[in-house]
GROMACS .gro file of C-alpha atoms in nm:
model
  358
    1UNK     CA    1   1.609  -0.264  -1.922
    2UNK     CA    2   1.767  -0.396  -2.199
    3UNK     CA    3   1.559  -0.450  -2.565
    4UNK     CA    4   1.637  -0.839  -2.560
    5UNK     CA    5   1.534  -0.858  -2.156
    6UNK     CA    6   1.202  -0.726  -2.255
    7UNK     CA    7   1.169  -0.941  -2.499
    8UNK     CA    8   1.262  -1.206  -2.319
    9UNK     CA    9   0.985  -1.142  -2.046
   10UNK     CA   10   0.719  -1.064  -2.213
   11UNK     CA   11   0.762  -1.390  -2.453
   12UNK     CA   12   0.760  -1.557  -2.136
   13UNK     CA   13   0.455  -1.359  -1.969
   14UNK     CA   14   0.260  -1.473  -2.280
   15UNK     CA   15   0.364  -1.828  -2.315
   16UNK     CA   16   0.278  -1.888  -1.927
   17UNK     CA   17  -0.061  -1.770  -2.050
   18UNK     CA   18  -0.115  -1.933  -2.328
   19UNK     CA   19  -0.011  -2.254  -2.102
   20UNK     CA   20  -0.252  -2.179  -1.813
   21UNK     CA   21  -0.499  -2.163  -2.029
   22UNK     CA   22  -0.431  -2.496  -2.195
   23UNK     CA   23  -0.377  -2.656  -1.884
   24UNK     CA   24  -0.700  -2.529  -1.727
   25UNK     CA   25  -0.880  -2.731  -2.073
   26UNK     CA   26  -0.699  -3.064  -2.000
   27UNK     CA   27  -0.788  -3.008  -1.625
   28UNK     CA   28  -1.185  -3.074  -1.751
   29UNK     CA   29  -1.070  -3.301  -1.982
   30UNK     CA   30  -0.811  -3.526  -1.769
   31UNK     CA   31  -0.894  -3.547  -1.386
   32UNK     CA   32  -0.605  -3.548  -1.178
   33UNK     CA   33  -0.556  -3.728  -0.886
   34UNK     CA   34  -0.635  -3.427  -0.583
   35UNK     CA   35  -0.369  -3.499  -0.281
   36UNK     CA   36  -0.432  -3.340   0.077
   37UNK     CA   37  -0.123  -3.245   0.297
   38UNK     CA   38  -0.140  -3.170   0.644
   39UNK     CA   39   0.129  -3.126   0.910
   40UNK     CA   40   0.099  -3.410   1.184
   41UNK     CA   41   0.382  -3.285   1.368
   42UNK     CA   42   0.618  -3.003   1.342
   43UNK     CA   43   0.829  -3.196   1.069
   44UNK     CA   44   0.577  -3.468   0.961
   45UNK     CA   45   0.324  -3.416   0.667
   46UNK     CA   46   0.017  -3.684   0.624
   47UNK     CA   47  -0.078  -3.720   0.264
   48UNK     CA   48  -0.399  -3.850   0.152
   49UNK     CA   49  -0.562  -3.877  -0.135
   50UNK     CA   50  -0.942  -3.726  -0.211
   51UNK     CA   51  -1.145  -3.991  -0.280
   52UNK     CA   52  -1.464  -3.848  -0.475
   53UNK     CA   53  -1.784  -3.867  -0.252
   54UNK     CA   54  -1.914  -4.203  -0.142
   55UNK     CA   55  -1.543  -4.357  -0.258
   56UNK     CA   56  -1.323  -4.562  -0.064
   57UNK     CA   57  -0.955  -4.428  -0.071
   58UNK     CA   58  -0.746  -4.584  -0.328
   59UNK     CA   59  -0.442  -4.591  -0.117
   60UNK     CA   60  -0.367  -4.534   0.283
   61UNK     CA   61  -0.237  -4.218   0.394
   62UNK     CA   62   0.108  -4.158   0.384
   63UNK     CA   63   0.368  -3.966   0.623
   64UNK     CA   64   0.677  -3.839   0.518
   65UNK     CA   65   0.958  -3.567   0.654
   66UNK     CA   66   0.991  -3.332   0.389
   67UNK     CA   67   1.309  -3.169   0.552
   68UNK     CA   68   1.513  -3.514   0.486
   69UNK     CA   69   1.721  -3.519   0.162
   70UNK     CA   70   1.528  -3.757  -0.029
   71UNK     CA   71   1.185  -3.804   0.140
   72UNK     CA   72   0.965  -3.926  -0.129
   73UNK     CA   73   1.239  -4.226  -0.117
   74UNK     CA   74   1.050  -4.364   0.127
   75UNK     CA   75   0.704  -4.367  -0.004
   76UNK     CA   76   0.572  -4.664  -0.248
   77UNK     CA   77   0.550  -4.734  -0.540
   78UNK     CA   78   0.195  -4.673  -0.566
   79UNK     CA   79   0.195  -4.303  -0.403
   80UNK     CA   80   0.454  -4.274  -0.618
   81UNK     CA   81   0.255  -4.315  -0.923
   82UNK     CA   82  -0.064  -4.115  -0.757
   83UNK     CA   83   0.177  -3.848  -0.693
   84UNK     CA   84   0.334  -3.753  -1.049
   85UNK     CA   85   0.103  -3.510  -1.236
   86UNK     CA   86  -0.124  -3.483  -0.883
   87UNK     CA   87  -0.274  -3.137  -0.802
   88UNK     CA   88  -0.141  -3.083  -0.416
   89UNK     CA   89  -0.365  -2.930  -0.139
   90UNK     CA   90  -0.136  -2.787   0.109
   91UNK     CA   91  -0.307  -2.674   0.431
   92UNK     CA   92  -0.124  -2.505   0.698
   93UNK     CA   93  -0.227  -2.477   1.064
   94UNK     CA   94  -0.333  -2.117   1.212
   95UNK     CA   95  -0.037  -2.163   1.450
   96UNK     CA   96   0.187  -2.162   1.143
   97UNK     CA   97   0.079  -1.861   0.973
   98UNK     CA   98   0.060  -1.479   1.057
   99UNK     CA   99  -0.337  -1.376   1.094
  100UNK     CA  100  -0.352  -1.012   1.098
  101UNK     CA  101  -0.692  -0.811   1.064
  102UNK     CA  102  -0.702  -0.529   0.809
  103UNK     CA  103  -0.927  -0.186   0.732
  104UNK     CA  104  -0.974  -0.007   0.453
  105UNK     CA  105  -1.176   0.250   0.357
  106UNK     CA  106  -1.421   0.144   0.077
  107UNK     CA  107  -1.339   0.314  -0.199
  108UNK     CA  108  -0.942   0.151  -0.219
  109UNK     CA  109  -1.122  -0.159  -0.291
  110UNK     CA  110  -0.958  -0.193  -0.631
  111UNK     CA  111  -0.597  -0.085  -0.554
  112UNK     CA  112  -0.624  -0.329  -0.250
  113UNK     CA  113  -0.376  -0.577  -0.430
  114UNK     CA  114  -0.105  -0.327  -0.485
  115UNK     CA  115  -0.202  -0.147  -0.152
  116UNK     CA  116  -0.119  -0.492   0.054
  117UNK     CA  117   0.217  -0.606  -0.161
  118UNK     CA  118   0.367  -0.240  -0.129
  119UNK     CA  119   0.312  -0.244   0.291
  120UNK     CA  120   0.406  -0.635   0.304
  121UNK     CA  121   0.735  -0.545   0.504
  122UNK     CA  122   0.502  -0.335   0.779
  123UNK     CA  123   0.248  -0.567   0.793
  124UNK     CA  124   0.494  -0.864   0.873
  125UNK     CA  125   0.775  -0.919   0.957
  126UNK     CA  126   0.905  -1.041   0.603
  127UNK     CA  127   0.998  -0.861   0.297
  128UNK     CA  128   0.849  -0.915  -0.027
  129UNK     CA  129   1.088  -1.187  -0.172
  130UNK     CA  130   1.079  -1.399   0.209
  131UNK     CA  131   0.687  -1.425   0.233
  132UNK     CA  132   0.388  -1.590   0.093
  133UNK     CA  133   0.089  -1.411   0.189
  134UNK     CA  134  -0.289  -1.391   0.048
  135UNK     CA  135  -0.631  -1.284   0.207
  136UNK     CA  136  -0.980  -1.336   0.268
  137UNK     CA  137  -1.272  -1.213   0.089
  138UNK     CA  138  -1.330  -0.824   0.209
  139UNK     CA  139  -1.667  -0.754   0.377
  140UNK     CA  140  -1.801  -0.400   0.356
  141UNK     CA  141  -1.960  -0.234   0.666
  142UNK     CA  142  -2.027   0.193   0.703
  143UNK     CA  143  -1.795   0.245   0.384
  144UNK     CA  144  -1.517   0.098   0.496
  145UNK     CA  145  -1.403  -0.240   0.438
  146UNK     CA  146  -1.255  -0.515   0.652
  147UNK     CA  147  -1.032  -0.838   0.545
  148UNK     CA  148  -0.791  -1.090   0.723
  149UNK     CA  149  -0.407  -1.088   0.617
  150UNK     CA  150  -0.260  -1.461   0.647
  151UNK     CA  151   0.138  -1.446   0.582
  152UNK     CA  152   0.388  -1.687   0.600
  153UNK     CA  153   0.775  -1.750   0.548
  154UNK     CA  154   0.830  -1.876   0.216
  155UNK     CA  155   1.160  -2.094   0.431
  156UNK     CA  156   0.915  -2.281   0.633
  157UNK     CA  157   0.730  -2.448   0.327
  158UNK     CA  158   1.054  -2.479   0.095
  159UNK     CA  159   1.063  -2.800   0.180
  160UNK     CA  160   0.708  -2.912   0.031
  161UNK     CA  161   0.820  -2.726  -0.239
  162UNK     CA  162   1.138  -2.934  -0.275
  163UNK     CA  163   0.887  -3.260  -0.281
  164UNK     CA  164   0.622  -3.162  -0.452
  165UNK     CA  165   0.924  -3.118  -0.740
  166UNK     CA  166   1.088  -3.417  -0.649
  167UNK     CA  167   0.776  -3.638  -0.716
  168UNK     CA  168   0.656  -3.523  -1.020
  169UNK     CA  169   0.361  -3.323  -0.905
  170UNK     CA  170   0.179  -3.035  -1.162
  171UNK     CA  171   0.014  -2.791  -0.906
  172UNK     CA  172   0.040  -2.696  -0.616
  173UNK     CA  173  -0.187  -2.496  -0.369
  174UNK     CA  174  -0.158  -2.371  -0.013
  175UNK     CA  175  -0.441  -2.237   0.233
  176UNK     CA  176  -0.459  -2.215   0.562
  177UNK     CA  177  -0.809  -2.157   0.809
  178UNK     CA  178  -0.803  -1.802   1.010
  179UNK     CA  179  -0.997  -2.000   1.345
  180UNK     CA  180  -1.308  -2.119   1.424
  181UNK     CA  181  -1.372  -1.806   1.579
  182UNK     CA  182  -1.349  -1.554   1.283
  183UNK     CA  183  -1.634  -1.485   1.035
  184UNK     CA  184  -1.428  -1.580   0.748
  185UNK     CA  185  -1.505  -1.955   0.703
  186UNK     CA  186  -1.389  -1.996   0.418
  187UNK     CA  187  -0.974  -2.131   0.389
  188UNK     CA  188  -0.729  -1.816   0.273
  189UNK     CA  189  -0.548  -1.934  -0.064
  190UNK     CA  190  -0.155  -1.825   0.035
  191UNK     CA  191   0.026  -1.941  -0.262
  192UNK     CA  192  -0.086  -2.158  -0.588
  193UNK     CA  193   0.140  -2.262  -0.883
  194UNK     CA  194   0.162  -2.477  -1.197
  195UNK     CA  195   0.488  -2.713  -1.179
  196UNK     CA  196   0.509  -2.887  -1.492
  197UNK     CA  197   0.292  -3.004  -1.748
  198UNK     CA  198   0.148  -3.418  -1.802
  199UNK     CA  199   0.106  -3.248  -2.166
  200UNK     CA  200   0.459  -3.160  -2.222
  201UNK     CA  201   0.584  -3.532  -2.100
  202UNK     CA  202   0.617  -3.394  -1.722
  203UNK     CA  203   0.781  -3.039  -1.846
  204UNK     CA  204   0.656  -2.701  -1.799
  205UNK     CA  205   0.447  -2.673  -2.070
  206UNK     CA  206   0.533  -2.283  -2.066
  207UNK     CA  207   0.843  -2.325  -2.091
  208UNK     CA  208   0.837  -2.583  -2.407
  209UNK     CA  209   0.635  -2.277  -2.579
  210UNK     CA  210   0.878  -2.061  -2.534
  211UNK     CA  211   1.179  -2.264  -2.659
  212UNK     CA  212   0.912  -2.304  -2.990
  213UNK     CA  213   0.865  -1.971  -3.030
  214UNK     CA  214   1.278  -1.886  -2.972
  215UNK     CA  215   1.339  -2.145  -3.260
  216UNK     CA  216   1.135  -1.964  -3.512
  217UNK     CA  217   1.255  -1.626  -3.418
  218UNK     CA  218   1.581  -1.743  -3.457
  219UNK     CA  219   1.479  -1.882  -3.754
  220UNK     CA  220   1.366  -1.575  -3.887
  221UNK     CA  221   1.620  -1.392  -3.770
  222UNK     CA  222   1.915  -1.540  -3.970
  223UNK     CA  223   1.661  -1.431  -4.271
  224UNK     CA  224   1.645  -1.040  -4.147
  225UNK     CA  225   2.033  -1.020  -4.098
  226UNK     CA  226   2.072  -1.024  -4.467
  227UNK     CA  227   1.827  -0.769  -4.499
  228UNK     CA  228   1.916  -0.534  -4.217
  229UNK     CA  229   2.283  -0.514  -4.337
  230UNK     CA  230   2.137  -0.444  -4.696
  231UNK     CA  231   1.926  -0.169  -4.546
  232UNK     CA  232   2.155  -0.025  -4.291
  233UNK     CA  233   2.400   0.079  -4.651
  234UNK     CA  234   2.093   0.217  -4.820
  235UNK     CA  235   1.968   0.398  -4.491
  236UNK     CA  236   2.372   0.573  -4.451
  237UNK     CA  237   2.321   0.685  -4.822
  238UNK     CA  238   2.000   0.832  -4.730
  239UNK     CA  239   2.086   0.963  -4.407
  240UNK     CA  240   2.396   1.153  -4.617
  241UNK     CA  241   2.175   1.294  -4.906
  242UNK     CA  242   1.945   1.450  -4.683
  243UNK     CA  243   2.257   1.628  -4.398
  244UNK     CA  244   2.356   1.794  -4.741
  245UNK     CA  245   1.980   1.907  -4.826
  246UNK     CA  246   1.944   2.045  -4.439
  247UNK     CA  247   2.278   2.262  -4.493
  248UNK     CA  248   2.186   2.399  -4.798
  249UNK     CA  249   1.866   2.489  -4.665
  250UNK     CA  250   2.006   2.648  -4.338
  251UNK     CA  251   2.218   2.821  -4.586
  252UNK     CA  252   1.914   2.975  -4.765
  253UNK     CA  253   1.685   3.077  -4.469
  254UNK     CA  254   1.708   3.439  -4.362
  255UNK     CA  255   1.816   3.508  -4.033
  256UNK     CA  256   1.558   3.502  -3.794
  257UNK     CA  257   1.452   3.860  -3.679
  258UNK     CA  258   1.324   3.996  -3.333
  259UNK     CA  259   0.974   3.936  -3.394
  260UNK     CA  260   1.070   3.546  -3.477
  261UNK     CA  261   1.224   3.546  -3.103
  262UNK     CA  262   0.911   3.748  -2.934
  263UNK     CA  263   0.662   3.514  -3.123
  264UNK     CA  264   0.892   3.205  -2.966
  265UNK     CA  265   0.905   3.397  -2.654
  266UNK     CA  266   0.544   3.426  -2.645
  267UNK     CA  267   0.498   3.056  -2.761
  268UNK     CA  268   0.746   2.904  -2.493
  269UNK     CA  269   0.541   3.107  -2.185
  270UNK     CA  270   0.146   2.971  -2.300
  271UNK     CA  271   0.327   2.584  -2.350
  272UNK     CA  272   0.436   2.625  -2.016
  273UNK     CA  273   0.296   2.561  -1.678
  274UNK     CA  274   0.333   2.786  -1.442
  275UNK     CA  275   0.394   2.715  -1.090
  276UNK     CA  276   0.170   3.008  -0.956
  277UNK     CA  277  -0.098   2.929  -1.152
  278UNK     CA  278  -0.137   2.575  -1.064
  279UNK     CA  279  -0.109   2.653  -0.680
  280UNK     CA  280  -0.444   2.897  -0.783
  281UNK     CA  281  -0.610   2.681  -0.956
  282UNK     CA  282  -0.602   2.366  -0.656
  283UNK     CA  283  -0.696   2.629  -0.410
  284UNK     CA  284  -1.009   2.644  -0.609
  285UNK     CA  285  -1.134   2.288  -0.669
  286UNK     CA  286  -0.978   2.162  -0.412
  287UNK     CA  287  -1.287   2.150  -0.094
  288UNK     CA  288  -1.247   2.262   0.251
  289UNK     CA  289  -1.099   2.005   0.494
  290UNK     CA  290  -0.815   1.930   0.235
  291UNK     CA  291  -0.477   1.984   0.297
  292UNK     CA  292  -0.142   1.941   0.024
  293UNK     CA  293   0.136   1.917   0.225
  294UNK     CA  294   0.403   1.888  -0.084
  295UNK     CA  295   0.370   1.952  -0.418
  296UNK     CA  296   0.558   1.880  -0.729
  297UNK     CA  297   0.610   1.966  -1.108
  298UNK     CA  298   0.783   1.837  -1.351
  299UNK     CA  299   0.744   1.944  -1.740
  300UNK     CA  300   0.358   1.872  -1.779
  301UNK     CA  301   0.308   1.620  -1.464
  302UNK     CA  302   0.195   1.768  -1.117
  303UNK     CA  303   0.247   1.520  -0.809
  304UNK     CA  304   0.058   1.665  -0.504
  305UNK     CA  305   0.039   1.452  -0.109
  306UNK     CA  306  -0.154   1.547   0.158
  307UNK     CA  307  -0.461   1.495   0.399
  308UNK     CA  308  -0.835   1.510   0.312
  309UNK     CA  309  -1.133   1.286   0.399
  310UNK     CA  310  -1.241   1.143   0.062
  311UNK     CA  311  -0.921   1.060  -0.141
  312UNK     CA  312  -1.128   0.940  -0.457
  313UNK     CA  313  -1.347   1.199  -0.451
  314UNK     CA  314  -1.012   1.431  -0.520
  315UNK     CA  315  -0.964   1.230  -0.820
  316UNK     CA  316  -1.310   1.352  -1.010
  317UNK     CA  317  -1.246   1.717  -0.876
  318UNK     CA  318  -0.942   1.736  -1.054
  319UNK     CA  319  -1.038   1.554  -1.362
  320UNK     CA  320  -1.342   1.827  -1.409
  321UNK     CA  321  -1.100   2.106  -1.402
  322UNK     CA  322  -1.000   2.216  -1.767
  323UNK     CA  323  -0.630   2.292  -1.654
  324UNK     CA  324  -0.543   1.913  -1.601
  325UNK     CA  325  -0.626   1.564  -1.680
  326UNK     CA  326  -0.548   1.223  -1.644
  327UNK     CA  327  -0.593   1.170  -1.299
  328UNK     CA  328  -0.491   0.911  -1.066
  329UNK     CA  329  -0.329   0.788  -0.756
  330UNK     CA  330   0.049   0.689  -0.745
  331UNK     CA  331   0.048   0.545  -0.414
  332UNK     CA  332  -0.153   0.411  -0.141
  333UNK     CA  333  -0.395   0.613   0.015
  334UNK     CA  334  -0.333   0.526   0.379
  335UNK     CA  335  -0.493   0.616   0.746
  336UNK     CA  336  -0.286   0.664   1.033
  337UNK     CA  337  -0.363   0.693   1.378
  338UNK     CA  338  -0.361   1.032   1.532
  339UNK     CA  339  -0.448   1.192   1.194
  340UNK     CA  340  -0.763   1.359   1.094
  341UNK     CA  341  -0.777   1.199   0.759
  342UNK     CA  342  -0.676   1.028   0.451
  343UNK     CA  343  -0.363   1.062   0.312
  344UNK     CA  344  -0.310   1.066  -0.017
  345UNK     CA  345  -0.047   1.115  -0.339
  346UNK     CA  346  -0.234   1.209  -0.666
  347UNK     CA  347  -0.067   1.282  -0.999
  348UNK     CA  348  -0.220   1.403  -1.287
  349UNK     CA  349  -0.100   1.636  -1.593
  350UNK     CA  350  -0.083   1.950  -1.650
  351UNK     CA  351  -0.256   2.085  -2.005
  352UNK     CA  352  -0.026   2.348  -2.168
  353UNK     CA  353  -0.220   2.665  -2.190
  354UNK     CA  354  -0.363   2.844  -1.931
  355UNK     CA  355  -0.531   3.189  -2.079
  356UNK     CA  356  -0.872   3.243  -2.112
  357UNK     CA  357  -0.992   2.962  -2.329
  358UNK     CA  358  -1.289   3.185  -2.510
   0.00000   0.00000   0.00000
């Protein structure tokens, strides 16, 4: 990745902050208008407005077709108005989305984010970029823990996204229910997103940050060009003077004698890891019922895979071991039927000596 790219994305990582978080402070301040969409038939939305409790409805629901061209043409002026700057509630029927049941074992609890978006393309039949997907909250039961998977094709709500642009609306949310029948009662949140800003005169308020922040660097830029040139002539002087002091001190050293090489010698085999000794030392902390099927090294980092029956528990095993540190999964600890246990790919890194450390 290229220096300016980086730049580029993480100026824009931290302006979308900074705007969430002022948008979430005019949210308290400013109530905006809250707008339920449901399908009514397979290409016909109802919109109505939430009335606050004990409130008649300011305006009658609305239909529309959000797979025609234009379809907030049709609506009046009035929705119109209700819509721009609205925060949209977009709820999807179960027969709409993907409901799959998950199981976990309890200790992936915190890696279940990245866990679920690196086996999206096995658990439906979407890739990453085609899907919006989310879950319920996970309930724990004999260490393991259970959750509900709702997925659907990012094609089949494009459209709302097309109107929800088209009229001027700042968020959007989708749910969806997983049945009557399932303990989770509670609606599964499948996408949310800011669309512009009633702050930044109907823009994305990120996105006017950014442009403010790109002015002044440019701004200071055009004052560190004069500089930089300046300092690249000095830095080429410098550079020069000090080639000429590194040959005349190359000239001056003695040439380095067999004991210099033995002591390197000697110095290169205790700085590295050896692949023997490794393999020893696993064997030891390792416990019974655990099985590495592949292992790796490369320079100071050790990958090792395999099959045990307490994955995390691996992690503090090798952590209390003097010979490496830095311990930690890089990927998904997964089950699979037919196999006796967990299996799991830990990395961790190898400290350089291994001698007798009295």
């Amino acid at each position: 990745m290229k220096l300016t790219e980086a730049i580029e994305r993480g100026l824009t990582v931290w302006t979308a902050s900074v705007a969430t978080a002022i948008e979430a402070v005019a949210d308290r301040q400013l109530r905006r208008p809250r707008i339920l969409i449901r399908y009514d038939q397979p290409e016909t939305v109802v919109m109505t407005v939430q009335a606050p409790p004990k409130a008649k409805p300011t305006l009658a629901p609305a239909r529309v077709n959000p797979a025609a061209g234009a379809a907030h043409v049709g609506l009046s002026p009035e929705w119109l108005r209700t819509l721009r700057g609205a925060a949209l509630e977009i709820h999807l029927a179960a027969e709409s989305v993907l409901i799959r049941p998950l199981d976990y074992p309890k200790q992936a609890e915190p890696f279940l984010d990245g866990m679920i978006r690196t086996q999206i393309g096995r658990l439906t039949p979407w890739n990453l970029e085609q899907v919006l997907y989310g879950y319920s909250a996970p309930r724990t039961a004999n260490d393991r823990i259970a959750l509900t998977l709702a997925a659907t094709p990012r094609a089949l709500v494009q459209p709302l996204l097309a109107l929800a642009d088209q009229v001027g609306a700042a968020k959007l949310v989708i749910t969806t229910d997983v049945g009557s029948g399932s303990p989770d009662a509670a609606p599964i949140q499948i996408f949310k997103t800011s669309l512009r800003s009633s702050l930044a005169g109907g823009r994305d308020l990120g996105r006017v940050l950014k442009l403010g922040w790109l002015s002044v660097a440019a701004t200071t830029a055009v004052l560190l060009i004069a500089t930089t040139l300046i300092g690249g002539y000095v830095d080429g002087e410098l550079d020069d003077a000090q080639a000429q002091v590194a040959r005349l001190r190359a000239a001056l050293r003695p040439a380095m004698g067999a004991t210099a090489a033995d002591g390197l010698l000697a110095k290169r085999k205790q700085t590295s890891p050896a692949s023997v000794i490794v393999l020893d030392t696993l064997s030891k902390i390792l416990p019974d019922g655990t099985y590495v099927v592949e292992m790796h090294i490369e320079n100071d980092r050790l990958q090792i895979s395999g099959l045990t029956q307490d994955a995390p528990a691996l992690i503090g095993l090798i952590e209390q071991s003097p010979q490496f540190s830095r311990a930690t999964f890089y990927a998904p600890t997964t089950r699979t039927a037919g196999e006796a246990g967990e299996r799991f790919h830990i990395e961790a890194r190898i400290n350089a000596y291994f001698g007798d450390r009295a």
